[in-house]
Short mmCIF file of N, CA and C in Angstrom, two decimals:
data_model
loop_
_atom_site.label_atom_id
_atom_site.label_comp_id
_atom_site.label_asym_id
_atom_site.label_seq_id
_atom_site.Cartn_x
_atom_site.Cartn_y
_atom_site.Cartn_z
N UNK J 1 56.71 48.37 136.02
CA UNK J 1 57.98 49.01 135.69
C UNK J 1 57.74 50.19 134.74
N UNK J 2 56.91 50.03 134.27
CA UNK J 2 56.40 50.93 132.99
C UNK J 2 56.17 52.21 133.41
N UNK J 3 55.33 52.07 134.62
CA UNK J 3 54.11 53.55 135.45
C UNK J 3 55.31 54.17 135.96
N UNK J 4 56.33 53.10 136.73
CA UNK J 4 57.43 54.27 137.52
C UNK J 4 58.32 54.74 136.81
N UNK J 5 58.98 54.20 135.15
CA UNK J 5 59.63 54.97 134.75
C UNK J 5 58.73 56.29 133.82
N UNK J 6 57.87 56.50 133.84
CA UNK J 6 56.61 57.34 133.37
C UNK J 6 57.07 58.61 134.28
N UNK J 7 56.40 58.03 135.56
CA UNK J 7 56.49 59.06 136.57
C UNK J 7 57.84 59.56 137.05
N UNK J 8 58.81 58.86 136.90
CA UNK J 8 60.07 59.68 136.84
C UNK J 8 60.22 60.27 135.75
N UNK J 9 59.92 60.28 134.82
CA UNK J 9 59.87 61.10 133.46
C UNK J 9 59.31 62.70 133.93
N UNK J 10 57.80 62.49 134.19
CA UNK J 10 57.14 63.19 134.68
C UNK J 10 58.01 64.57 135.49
N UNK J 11 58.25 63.62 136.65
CA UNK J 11 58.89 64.45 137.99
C UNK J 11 60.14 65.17 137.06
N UNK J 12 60.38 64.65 135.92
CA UNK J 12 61.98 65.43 135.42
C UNK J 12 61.23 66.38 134.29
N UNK J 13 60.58 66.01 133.56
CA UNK J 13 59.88 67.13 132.66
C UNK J 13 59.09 68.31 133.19
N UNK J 14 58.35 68.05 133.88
CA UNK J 14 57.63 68.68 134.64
C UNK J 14 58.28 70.39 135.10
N UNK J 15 59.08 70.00 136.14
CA UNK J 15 60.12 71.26 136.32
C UNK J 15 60.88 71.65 135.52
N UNK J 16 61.53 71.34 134.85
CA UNK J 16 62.13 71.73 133.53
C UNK J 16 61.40 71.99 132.27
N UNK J 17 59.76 72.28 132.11
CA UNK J 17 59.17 72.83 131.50
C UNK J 17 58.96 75.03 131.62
N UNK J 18 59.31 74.82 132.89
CA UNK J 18 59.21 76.53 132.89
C UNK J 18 60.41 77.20 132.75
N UNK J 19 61.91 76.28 132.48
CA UNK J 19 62.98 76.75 132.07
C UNK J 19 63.00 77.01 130.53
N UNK J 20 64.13 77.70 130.20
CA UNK J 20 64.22 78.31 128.82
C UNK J 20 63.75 77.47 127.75
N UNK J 21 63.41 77.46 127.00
CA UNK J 21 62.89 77.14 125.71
C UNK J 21 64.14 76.88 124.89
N UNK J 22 65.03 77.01 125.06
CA UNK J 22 66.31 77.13 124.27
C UNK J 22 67.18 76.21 124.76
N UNK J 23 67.08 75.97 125.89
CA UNK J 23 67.79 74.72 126.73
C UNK J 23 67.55 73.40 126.05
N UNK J 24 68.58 73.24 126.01
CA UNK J 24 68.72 71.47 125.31
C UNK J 24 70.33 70.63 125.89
N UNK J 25 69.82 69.37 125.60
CA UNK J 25 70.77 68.46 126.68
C UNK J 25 71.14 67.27 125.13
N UNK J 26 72.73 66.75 125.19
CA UNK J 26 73.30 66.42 124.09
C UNK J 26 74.39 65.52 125.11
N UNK J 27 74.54 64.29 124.35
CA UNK J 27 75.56 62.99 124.91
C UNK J 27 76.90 63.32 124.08
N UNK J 28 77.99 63.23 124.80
CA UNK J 28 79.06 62.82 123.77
C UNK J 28 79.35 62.42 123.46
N UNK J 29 80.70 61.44 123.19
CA UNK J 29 81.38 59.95 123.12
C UNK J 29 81.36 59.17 123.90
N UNK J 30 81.50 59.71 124.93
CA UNK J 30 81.96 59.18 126.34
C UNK J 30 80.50 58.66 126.99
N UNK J 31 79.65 58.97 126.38
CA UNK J 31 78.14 59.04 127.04
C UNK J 31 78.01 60.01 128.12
N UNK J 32 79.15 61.08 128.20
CA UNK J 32 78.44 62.12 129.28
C UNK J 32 77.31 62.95 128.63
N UNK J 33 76.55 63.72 129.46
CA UNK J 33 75.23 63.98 129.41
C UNK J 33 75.89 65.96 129.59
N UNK J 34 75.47 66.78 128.53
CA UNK J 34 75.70 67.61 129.07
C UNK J 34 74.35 68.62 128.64
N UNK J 35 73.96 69.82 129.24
CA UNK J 35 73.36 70.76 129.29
C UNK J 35 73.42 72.01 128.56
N UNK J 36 72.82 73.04 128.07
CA UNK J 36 73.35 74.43 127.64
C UNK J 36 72.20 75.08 126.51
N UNK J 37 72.47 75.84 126.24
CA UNK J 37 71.69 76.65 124.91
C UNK J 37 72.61 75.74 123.07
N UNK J 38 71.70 76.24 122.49
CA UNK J 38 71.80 75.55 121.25
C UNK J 38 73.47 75.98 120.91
N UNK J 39 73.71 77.34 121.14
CA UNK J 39 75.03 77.90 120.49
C UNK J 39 76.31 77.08 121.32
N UNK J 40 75.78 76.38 123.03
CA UNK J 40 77.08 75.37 123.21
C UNK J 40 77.38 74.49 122.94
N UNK J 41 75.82 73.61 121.78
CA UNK J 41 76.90 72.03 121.44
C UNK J 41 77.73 72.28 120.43
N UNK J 42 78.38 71.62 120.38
CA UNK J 42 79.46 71.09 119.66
C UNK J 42 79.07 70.68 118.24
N UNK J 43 79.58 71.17 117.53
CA UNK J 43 79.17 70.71 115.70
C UNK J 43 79.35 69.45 115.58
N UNK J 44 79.77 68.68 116.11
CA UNK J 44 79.90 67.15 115.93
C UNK J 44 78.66 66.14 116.88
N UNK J 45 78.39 67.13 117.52
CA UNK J 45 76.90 66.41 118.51
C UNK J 45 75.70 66.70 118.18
N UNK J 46 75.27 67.92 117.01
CA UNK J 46 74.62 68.40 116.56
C UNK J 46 72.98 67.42 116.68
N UNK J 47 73.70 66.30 115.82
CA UNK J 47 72.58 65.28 115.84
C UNK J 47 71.75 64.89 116.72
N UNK J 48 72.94 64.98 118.22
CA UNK J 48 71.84 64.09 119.43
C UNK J 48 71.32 65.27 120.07
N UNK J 49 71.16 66.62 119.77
CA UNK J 49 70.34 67.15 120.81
C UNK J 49 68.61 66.96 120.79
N UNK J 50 68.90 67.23 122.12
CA UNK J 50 67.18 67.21 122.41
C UNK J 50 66.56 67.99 123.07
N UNK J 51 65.47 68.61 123.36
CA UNK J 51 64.76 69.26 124.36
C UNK J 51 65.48 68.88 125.84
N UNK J 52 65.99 69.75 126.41
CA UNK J 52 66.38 69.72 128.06
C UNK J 52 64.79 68.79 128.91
N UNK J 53 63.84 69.25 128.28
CA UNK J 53 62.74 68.75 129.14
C UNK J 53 62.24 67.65 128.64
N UNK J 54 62.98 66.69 127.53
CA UNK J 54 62.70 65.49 127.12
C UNK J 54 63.07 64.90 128.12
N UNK J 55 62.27 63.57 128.06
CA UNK J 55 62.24 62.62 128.72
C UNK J 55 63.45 61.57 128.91
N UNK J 56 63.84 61.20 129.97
CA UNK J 56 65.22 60.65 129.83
C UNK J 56 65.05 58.97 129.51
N UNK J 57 66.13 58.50 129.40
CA UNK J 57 65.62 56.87 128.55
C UNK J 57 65.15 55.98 130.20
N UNK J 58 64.36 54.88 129.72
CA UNK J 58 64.34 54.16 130.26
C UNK J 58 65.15 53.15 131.13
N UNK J 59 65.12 53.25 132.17
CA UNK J 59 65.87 52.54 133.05
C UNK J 59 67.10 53.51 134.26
N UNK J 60 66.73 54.88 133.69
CA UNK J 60 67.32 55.97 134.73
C UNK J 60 66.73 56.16 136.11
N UNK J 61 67.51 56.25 136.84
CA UNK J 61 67.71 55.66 138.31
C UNK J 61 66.90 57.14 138.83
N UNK J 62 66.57 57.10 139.96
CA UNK J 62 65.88 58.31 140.68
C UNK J 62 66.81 59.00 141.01
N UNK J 63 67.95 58.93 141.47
CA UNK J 63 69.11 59.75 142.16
C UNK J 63 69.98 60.26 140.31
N UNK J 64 69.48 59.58 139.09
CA UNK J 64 70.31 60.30 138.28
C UNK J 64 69.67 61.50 137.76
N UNK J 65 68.25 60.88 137.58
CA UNK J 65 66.88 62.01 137.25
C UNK J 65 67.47 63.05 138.22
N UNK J 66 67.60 63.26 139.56
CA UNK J 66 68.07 64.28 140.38
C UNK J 66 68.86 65.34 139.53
N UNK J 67 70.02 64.40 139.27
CA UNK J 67 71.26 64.89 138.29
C UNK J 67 71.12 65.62 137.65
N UNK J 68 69.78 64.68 136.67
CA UNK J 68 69.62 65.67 135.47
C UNK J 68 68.87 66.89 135.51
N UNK J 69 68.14 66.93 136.87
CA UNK J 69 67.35 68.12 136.98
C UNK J 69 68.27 69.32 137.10
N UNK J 70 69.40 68.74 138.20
CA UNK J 70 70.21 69.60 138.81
C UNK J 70 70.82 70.35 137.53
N UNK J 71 71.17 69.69 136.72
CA UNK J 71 72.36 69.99 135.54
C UNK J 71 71.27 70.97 134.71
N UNK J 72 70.38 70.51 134.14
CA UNK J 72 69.32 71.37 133.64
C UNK J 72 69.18 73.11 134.31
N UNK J 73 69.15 72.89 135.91
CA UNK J 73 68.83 73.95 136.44
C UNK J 73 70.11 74.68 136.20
N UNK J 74 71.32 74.16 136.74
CA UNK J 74 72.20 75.03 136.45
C UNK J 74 72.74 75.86 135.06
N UNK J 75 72.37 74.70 134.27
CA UNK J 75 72.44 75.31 132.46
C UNK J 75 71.51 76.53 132.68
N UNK J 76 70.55 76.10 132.64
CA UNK J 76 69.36 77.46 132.32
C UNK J 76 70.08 78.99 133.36
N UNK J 77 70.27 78.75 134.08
CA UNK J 77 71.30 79.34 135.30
C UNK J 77 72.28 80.49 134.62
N UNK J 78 72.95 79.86 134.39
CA UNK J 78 73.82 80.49 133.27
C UNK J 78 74.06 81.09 132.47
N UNK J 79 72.55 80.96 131.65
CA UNK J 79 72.46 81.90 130.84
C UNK J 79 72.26 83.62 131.12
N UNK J 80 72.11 83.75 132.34
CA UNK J 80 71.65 84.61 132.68
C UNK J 80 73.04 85.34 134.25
N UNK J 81 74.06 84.66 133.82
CA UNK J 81 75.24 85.21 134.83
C UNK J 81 75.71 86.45 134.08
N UNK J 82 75.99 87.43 134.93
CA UNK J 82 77.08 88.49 134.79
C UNK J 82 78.29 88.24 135.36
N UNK J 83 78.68 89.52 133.95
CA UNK J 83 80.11 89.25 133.81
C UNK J 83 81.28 89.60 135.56
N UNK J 84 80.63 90.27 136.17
CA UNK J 84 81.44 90.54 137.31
C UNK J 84 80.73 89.52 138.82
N UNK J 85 79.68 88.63 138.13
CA UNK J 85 79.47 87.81 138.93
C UNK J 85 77.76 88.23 139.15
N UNK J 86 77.06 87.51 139.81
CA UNK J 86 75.39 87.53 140.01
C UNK J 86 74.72 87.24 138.62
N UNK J 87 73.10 87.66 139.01
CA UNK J 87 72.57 86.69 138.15
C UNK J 87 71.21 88.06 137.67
N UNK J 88 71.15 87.90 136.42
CA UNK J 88 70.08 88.86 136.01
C UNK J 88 68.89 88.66 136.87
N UNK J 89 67.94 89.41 137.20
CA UNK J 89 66.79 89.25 137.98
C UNK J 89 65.74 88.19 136.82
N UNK J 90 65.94 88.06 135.81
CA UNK J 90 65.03 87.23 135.27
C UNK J 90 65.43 86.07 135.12
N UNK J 91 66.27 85.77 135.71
CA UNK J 91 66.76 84.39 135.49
C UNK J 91 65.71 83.52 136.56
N UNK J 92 65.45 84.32 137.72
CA UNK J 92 64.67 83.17 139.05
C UNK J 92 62.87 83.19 138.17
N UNK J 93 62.92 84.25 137.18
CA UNK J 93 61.45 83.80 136.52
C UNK J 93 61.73 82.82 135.33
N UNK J 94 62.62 82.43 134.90
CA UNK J 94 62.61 81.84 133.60
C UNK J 94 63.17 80.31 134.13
N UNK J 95 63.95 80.01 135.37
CA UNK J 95 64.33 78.85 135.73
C UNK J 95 64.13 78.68 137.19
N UNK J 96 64.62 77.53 136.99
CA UNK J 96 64.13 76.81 138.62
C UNK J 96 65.22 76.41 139.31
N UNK J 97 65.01 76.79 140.22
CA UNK J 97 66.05 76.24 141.41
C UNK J 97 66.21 74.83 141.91
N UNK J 98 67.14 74.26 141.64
CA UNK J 98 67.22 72.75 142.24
C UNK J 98 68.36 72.38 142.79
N UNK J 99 68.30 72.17 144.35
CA UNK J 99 69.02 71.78 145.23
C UNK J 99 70.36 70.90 144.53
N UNK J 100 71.57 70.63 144.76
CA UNK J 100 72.35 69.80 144.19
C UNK J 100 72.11 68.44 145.00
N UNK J 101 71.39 67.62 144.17
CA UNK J 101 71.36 66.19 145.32
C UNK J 101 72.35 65.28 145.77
N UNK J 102 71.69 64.74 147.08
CA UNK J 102 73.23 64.01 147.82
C UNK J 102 73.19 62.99 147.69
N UNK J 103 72.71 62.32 146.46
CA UNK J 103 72.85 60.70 146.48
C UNK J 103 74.14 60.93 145.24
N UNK J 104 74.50 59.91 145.14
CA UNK J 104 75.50 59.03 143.92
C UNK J 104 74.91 58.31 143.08
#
């Protein structure tokens, strides 16, 4: 149980190592999981952030790891939208593209 939650660690750090450096991922009350640069958490969540490319806890399912890749990719994403729509050209060097997955 140990090796496979490792290696799902892995498979989620891994790609989310060549995204922004600035990207970090923070829980709320509710235990939702959210994504963004340091300037979007919330002054009251301050405490739980972490590296976007930290490792997620033990016992996360393969289809949520998906999730979190997905959510990761799209944060990093973002940072880099214009205002009338599209995406700076450095955004496809600084982040990664990840399919939105079709499990639940």
């Amino acid at each position: 149980m140990k090796l496979r939650t490792l290696v799902m660690a892995l498979a989620v750090a891994l790609p989310c190592a060549a995204m922004s450096a600035e990207l970090v991922r923070w829980t709320d009350d509710s235990g939702r999981v959210s994504y963004g640069v340091m300037s979007d958490v919330p002054q009251r969540y301050l405490n739980r952030v972490v590296p976007a490319d930290a490792p997620l806890p033990p016992g996360t399912t393969a289809c949520e790891a998906r999730w979190h890749r997905y959510a990761a990719s799209v944060a990093c994403f973002d940072q880099y939208r214009l205002v009338g729509g599209g995406l700076k050209p450095e955004a496809f060097q600084r982040c990664t593209e990840v399919p939105q997955p079709d499990c639940n």
